[in-house]
Coordinates of C-alpha atoms in Angstrom, one line a residue:
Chain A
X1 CA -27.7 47.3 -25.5
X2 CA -27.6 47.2 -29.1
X3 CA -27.8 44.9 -31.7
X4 CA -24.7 42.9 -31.7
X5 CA -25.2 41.5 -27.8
X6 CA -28.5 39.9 -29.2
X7 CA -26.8 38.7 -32.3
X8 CA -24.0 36.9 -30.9
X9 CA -23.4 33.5 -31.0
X10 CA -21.8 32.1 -28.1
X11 CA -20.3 28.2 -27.7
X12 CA -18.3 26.5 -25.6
X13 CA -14.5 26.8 -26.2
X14 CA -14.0 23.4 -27.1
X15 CA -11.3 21.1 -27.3
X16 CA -9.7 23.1 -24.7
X17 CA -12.5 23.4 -22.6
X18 CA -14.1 20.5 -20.9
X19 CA -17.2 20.4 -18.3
X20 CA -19.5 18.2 -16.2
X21 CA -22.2 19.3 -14.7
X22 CA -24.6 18.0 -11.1
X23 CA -27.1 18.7 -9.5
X24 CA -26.1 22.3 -8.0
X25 CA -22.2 22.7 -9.7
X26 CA -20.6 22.3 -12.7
X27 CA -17.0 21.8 -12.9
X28 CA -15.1 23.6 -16.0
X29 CA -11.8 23.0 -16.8
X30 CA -9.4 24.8 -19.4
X31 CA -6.8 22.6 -20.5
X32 CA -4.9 24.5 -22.3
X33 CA -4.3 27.4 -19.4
X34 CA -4.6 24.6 -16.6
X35 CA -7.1 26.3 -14.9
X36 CA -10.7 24.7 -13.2
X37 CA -13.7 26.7 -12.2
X38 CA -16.5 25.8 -10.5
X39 CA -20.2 27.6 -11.1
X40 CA -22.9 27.7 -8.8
X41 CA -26.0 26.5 -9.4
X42 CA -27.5 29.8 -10.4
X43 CA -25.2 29.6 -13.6
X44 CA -26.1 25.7 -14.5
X45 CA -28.9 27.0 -16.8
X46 CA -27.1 30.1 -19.0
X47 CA -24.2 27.4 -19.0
X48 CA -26.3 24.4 -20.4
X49 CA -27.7 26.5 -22.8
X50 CA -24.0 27.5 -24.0
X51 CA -22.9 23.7 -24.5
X52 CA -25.4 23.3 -27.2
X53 CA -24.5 26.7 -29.0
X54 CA -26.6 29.8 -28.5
X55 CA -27.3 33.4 -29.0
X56 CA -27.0 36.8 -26.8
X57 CA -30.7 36.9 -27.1
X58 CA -31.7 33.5 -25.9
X59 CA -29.2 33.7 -23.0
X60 CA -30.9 37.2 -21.7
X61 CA -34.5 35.5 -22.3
X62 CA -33.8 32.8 -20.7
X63 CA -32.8 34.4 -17.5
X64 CA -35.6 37.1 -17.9
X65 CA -38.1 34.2 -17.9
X66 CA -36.1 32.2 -14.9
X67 CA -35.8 34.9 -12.6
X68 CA -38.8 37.2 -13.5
X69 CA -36.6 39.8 -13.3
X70 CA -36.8 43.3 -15.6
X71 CA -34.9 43.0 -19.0
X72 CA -32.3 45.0 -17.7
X73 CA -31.5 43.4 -15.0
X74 CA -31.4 40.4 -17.1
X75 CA -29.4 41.8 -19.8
X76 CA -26.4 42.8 -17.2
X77 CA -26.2 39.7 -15.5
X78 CA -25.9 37.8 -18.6
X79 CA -23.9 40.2 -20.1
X80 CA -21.4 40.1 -16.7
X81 CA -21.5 36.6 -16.9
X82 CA -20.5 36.2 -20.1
X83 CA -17.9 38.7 -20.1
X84 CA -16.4 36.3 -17.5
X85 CA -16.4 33.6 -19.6
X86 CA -15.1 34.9 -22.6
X87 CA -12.0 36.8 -20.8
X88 CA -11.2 33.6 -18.9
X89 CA -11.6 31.8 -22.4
X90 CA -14.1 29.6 -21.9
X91 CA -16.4 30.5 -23.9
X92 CA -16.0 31.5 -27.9
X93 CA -18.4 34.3 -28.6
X94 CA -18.9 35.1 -32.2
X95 CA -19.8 39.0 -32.9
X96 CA -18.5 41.8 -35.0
X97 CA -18.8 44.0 -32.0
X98 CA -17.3 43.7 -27.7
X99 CA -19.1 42.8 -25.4
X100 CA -19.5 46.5 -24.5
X101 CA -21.7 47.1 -22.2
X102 CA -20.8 47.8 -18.5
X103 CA -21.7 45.8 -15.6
X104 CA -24.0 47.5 -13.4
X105 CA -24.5 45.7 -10.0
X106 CA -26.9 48.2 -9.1
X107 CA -29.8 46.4 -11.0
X108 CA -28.5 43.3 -10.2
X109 CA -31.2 40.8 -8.3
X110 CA -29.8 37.8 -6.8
X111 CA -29.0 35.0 -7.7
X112 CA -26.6 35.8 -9.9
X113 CA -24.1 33.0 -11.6
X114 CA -20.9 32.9 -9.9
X115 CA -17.5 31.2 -11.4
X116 CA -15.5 30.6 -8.7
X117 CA -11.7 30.2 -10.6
X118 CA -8.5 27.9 -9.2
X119 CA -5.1 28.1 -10.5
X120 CA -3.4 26.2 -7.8
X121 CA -2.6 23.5 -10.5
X122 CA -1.5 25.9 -13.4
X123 CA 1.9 25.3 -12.3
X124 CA 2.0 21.8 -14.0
X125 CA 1.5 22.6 -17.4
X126 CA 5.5 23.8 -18.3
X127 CA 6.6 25.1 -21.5
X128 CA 9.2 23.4 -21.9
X129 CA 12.4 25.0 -23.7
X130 CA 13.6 21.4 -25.2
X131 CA 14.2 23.8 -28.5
X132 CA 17.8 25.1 -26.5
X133 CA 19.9 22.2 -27.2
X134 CA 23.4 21.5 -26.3
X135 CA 26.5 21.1 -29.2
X136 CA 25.1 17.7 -29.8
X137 CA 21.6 18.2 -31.3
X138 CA 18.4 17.2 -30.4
X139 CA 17.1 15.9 -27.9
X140 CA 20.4 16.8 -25.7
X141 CA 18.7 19.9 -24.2
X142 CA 20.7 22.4 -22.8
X143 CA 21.3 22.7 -18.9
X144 CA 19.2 25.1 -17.2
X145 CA 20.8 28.7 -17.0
X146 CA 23.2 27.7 -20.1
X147 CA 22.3 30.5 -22.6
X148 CA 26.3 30.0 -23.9
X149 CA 24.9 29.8 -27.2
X150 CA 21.9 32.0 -27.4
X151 CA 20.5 33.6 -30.3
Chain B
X1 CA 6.1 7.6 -50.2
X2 CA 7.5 6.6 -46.8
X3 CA 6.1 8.2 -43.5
X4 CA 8.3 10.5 -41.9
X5 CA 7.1 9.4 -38.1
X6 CA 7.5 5.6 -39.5
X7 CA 11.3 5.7 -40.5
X8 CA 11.7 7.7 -37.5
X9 CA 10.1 5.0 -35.3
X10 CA 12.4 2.5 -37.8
X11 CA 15.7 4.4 -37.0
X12 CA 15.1 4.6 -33.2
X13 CA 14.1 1.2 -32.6
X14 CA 17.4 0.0 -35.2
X15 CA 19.3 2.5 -32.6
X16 CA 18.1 0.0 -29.7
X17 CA 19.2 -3.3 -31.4
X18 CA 22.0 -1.0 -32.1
X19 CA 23.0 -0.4 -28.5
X20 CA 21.6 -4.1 -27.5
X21 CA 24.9 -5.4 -29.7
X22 CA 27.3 -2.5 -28.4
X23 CA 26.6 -4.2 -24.7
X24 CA 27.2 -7.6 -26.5
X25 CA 24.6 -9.7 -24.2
X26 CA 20.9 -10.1 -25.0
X27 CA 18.5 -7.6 -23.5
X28 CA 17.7 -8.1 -20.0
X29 CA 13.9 -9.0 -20.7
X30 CA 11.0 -8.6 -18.1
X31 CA 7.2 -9.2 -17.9
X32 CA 5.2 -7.1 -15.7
X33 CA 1.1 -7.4 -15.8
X34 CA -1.0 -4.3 -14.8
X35 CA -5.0 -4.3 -14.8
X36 CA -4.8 -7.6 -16.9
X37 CA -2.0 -6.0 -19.5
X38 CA 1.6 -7.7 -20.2
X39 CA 4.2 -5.7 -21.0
X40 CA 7.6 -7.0 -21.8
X41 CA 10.5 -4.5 -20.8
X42 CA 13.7 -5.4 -22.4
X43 CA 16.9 -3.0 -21.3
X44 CA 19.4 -2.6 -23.4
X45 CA 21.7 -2.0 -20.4
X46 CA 22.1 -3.5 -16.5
X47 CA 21.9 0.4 -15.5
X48 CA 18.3 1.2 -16.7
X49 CA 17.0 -2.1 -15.6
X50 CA 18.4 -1.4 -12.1
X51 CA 17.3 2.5 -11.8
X52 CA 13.8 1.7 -13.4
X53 CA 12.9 -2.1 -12.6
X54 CA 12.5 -1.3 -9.2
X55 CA 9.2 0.2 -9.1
X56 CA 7.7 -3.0 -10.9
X57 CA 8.9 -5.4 -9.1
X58 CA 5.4 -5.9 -7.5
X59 CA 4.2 -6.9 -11.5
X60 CA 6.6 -9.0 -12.5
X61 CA 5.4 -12.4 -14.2
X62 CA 7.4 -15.6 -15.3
X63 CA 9.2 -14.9 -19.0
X64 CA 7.5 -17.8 -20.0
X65 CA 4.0 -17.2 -19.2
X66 CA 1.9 -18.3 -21.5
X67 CA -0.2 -15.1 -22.2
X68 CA 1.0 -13.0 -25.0
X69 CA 2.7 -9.8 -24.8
X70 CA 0.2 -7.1 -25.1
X71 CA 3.0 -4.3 -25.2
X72 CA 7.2 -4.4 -25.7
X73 CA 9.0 -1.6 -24.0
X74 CA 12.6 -1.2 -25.5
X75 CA 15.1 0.6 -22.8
X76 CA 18.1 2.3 -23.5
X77 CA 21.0 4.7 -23.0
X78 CA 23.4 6.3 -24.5
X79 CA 26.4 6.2 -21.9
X80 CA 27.0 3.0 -20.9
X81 CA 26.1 2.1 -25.2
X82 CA 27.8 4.8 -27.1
X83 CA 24.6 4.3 -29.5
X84 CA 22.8 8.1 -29.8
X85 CA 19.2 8.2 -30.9
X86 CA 18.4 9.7 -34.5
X87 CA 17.5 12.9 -34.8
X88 CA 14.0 13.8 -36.8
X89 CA 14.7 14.8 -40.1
X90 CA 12.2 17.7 -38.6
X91 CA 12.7 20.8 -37.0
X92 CA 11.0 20.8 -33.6
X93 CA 9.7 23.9 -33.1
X94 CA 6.4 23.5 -31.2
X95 CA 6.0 24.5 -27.8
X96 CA 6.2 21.5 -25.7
X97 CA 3.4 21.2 -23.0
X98 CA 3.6 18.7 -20.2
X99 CA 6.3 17.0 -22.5
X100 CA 4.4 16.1 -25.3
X101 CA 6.7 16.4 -28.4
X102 CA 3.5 17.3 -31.0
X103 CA 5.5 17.1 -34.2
X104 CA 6.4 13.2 -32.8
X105 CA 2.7 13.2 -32.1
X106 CA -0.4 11.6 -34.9
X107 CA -3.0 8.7 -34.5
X108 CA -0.5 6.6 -34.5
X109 CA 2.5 7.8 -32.8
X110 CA 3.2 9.7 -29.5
X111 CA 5.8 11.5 -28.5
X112 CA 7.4 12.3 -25.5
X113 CA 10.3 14.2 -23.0
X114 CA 11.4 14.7 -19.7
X115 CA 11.8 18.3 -19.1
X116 CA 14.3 17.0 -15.9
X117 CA 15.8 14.1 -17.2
X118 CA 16.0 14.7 -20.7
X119 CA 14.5 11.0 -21.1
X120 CA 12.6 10.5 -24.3
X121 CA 9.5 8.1 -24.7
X122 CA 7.6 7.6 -28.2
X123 CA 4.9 5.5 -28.8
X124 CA 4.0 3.4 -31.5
X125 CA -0.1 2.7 -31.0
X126 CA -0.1 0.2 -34.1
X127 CA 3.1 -1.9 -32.9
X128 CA 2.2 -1.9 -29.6
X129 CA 5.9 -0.8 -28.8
X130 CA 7.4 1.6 -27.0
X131 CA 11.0 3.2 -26.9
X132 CA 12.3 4.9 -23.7
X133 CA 15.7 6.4 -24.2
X134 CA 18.1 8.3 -21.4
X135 CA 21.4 9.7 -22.1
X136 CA 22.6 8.5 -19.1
X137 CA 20.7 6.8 -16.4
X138 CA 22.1 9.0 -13.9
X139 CA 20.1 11.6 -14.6
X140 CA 17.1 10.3 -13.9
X141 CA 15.6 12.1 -11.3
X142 CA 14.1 10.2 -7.9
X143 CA 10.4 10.8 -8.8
X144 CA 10.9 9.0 -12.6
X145 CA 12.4 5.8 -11.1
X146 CA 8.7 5.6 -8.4
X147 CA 7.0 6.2 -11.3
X148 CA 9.2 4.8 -14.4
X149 CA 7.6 4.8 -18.1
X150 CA 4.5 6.6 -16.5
X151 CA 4.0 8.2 -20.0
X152 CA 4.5 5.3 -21.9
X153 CA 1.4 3.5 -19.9
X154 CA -0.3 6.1 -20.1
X155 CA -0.5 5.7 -23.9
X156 CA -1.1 1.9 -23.1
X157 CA -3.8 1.9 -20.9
X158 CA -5.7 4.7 -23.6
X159 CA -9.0 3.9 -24.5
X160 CA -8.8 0.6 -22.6
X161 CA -11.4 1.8 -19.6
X162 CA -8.2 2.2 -17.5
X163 CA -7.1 5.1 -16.3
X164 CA -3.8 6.2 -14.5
X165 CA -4.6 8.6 -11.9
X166 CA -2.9 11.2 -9.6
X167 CA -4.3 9.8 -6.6
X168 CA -3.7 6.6 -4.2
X169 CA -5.6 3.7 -2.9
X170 CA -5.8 2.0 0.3
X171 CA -8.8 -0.5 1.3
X172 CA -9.6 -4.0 2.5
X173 CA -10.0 -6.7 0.2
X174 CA -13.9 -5.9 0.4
X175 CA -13.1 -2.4 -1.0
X176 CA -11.1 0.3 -1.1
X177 CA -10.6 4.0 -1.0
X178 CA -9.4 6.5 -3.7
X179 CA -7.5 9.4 -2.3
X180 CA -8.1 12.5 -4.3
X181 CA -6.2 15.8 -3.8
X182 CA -3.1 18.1 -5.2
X183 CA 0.2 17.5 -3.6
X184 CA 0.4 18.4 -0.3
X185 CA -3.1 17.5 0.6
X186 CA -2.1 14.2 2.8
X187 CA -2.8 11.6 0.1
X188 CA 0.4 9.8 0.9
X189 CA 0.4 9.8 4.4
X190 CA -2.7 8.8 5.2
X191 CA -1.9 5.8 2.4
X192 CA 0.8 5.2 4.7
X193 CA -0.6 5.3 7.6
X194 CA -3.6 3.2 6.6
X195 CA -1.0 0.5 5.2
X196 CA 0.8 0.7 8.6
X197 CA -2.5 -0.3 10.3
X198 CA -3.3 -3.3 8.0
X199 CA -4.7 -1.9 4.9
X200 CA -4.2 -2.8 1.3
X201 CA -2.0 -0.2 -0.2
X202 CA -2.7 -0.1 -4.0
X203 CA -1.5 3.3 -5.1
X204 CA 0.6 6.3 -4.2
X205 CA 0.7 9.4 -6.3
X206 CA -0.1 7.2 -9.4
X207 CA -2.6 4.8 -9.1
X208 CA -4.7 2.5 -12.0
X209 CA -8.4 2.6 -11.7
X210 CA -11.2 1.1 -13.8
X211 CA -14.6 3.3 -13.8
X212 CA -17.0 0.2 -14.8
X213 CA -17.6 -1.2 -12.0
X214 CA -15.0 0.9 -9.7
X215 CA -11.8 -0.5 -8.7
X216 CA -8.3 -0.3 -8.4
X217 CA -5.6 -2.1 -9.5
X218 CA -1.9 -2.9 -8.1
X219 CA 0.3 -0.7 -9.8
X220 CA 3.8 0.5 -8.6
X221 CA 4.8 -0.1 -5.4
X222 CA 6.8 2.9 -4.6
X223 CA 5.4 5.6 -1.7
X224 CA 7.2 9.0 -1.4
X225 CA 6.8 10.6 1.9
X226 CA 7.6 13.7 3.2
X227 CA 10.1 13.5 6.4
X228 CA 7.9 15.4 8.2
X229 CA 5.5 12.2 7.8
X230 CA 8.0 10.0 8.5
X231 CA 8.3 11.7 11.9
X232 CA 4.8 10.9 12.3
X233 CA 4.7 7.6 15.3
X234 CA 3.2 4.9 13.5
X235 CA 5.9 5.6 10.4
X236 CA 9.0 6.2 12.1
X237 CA 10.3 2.8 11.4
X238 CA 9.9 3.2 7.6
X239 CA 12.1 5.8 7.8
X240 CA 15.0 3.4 7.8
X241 CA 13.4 1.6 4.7
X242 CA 13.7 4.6 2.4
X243 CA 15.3 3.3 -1.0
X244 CA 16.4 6.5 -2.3
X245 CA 14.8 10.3 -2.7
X246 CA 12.9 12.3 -4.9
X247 CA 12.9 15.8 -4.3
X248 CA 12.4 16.5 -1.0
X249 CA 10.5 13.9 -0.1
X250 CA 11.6 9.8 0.3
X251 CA 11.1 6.9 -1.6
X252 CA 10.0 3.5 -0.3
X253 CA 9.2 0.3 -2.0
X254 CA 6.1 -1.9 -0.4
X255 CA 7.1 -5.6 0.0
X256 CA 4.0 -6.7 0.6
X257 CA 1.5 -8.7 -2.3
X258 CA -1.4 -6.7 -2.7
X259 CA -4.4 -8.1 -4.4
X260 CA -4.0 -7.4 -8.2
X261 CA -7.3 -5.4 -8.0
X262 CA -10.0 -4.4 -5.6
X263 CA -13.3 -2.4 -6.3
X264 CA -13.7 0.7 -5.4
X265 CA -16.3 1.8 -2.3
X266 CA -15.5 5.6 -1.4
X267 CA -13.6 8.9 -2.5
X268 CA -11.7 10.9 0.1
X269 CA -10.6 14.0 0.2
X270 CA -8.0 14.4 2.7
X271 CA -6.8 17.8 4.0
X272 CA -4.5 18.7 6.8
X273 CA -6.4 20.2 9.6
X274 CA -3.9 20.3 11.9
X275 CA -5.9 20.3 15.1
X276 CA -8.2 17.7 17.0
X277 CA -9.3 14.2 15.8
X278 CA -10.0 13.4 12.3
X279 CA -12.9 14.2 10.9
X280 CA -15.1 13.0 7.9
X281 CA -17.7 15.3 6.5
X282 CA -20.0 14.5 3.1
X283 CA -18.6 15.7 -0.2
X284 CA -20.3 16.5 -2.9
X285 CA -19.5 14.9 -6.6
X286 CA -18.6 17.9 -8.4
X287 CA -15.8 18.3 -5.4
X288 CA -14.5 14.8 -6.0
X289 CA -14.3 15.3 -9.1
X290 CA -12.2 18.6 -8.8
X291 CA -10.0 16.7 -6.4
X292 CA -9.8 14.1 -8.9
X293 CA -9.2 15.4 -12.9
X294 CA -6.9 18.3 -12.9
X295 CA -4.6 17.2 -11.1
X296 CA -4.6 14.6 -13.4
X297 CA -5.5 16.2 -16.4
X298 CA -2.6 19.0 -16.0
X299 CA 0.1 16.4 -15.5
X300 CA -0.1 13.5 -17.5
X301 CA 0.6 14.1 -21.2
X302 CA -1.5 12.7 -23.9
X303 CA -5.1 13.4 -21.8
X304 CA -8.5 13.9 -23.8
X305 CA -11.5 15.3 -22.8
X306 CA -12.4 11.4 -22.4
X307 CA -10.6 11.5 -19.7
X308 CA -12.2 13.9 -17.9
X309 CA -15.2 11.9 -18.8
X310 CA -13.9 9.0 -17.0
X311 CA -13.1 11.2 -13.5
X312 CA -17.0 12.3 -14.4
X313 CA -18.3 8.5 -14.5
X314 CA -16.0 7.7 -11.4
X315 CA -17.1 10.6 -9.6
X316 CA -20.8 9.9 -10.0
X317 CA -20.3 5.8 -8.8
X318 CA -19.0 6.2 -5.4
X319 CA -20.3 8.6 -2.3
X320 CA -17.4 11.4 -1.4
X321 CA -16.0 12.1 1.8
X322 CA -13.8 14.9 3.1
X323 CA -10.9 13.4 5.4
X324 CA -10.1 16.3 7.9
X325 CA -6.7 15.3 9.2
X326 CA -6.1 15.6 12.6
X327 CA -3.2 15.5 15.0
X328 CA -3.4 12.1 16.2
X329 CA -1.6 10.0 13.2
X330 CA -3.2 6.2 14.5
X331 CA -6.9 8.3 14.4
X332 CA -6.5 8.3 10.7
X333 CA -6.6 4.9 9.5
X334 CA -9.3 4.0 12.1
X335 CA -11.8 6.2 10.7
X336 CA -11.0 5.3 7.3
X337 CA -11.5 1.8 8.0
X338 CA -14.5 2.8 9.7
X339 CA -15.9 4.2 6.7
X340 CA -14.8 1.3 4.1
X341 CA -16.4 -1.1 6.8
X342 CA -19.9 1.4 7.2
X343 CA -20.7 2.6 3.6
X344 CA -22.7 -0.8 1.5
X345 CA -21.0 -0.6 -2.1

């Protein structure tokens, strides 16, 4: 691992990412994608520790001292699970250098966080192409399949 | 220096007098009251009234009752008026997401479209007026009329402690059950089916809900059911009632006078099993609530994370339930009464 995982800073991806979490679950949604994930309770402490703004280095003690687990173990589960978070844009993570290093499940001890991702609803959020208006301006938009007048 | 967004908002609303005088009769002027709001629709024209009035009947109040308005909706369109709306003096170039119109969007104003209908709604937070504008009211697509100016009271009912919710709401007049799920989950019929067997139907699709203490309020009165539901025993005969369609599915309007509000006692999360009797099974909160906000969330514009904060409070009142559907449609509302009549609020 080198320097820029421990150096990080890592914080929610706010406004467009809202969460709640109970007792064993939080619920995270993305509003902007229209996306909603649910972690497990294993992942309620890395994630708490995330919503007040945090570092690569306090994530991977944390879960060292949790789970009593070697550093390297701790370092590529953290490292996993924020990888996850910051491709599904969750999280903003603030570092000159990738997240680089590779997963390795063969260290892994369980339990391990677990982001369980729904897109049944992403369907809703439409772009909307009100910009291809008919002859008479806006806001006549232009029936679906006309491209008559297409730039 | 004059406000772009405030001589737009001048120039539409002079575009509804506009088309009020075209008609040459007064607008045809409502009041409907909703979780202890008054809104006063006024149409420009007979055609909007009769495609979006509908819905509301189930809120209307006397013209002259004595409360104030809280909220004017002017209601026009262009082809029975020959009165067009103004253009921004603004390019538009934003993507537009779930309608909202962001460069007719600030603190003050909101803007928004119908990616079907082409309808426009903009929102004037300081006036407490609203324009909804059609080109034609023909085009308004069977889905809009059950659920007519749902973005305009959505803006309304923001930071009020109300909440319009993708859900529905059936209960006694002791409490009531919210009905959490995405399309297709069975939220309207077992609505239907509980109303068939006697219970209060508050809410279908889109219902009004209050998060301190729980509770529902009347809201529209339109159901949209699938035909397979209709097929269902215990709703054939609203099959014949339908009032027009939205999509595939029917629209109904409830006659009956449902209590303007009634608290909240349980969530349910109904799912179509498809096989034996129907079940109930604990839910957890974070479930209910993923039931609950983004469905919500992803559909109505103008939501803020406080929203999600409300589903959060809601979520954390009331015990959950899944409602495992079964074959035998009368087994439905019976165990949903059974569980409004066994859980203490």
């Amino acid at each position: 691992m080198g320097n820029s995982d421990l150096l990080m800073s890592v914080r929610v991806n706010t406004p467009d990412v809202i969460h709640e979490s109970f007792d064993s679950e939080t619920v995270i949604v993305n509003l902007r994608l229209g996306v909603y994930f649910s972690l497990n309770e294993a992942g309620l402490p890395l994630w708490a520790q995330i919503q007040t703004g945090t570092t690569g280095r306090q994530l991977f003690d944390l879960w060292h001292k949790t789970h009593g687990v070697s550093e390297a173990e701790a370092q590529a589960v953290v490292r996993a699970f924020l990888q996850e978070l910051y491709e599904e844009q969750l999280v903003v993570i603030d570092t000159e250098a990738p997240l680089a290093a590779p997963f390795e499940p063969g260290l892994v001890a369980t339990p391990r966080p677990v982001l369980q991702k729904f897109t049944d609803l992403q369907d809703l959020l439409m772009l909307d192409p009100i910009h291809e208006v008919d002859e008479r301006g806006w806001p006549h938009a232009k029936p679906a399949g006309d491209m008559s007048n297409a730039t | 220096m004059s406000c772009p967004l405030v001589d737009f908002s001048g120039q539409f609303n002079a575009a509804f007098e506009l088309a009020v005088i075209r008609q040459g009769t007064p607008p045809l002027e409502f009041r409907i009251k909703a979780a202890g709001r008054r809104f006063r629709l006024r149409f420009a024209t007979a055609a909007m009234r009769d495609a979006m009035l509908p819905a509301l009947r189930n809120l209307v109040i006397p013209l002259n009752h004595a409360e104030p308005d809280d909220f004017t909706l002017n209601i026009w369109e262009s082809a029975s008026t020959g009165v067009q709306p103004p253009s921004p003096a603004w390019p538009l170039k934003n993507p537009i997401t779930k309608g909202e119109i962001t460069e007719l969007t600030d603190l003050r104003f909101a803007g928004h479209v119908s990616h079907e209908s082409g309808a426009v709604s903009f929102y004037d937070a300081d006036a407490r007026t609203a324009i909804f504008w059609l080109a034609d009211a023909r085009n308004l697509r069977g889905h809009e009329r059950a659920a007519p100016f749902l973005t305009i009271f959505q803006w309304c009912f923001r930071h009020s402690g109300r909440q319009i919710t993708h859900a529905a709401v059936i209960g006694l007049p002791s409490g009531a059950a919210l009905l959490a799920g995405k399309g297709g989950s069975g939220k309207s019929t077992t609505a239907a089916l509980g109303c068939e067997a006697g219970l209060l139907h508050l809410g279908d699709d889109y219902c009004l809900l209050a998060d301190d203490p729980p509770r529902a309020f009347t809201f529209y009165r339109s159901v949209k059911l699938h035909p397979r539901s209709l097929r269902l025993g215990p709703l054939e005969s609203w099959s014949r009632e339908a009032a027009w369609t939205a999509e595939e599915k029917d629209v109904l309007l409830l006659d009956g006078q449902a209590p303007r509000e009634v608290g909240l006692k349980i969530i349910l999360l109904p799912r179509v099993a498809g096989a034996g009797g129907t079940a109930v099974r604990p839910a957890g909160a974070a479930e209910a609530l993923r039931a609950l906000a983004p469905s919500t969330l992803f559909q109505l514009p103008g939501t803020t994370p406080s929203d999600f904060t409300f589903f959060a409070r809601l979520v954390r009142q009331l015990p959950a339930f899944h409602l495992d559907l079964g074959t035998d449609p009368e087994n439905v509302a019976v165990r949903v009464r059974e569980l409004l009549e066994g859980v203490k609020p």
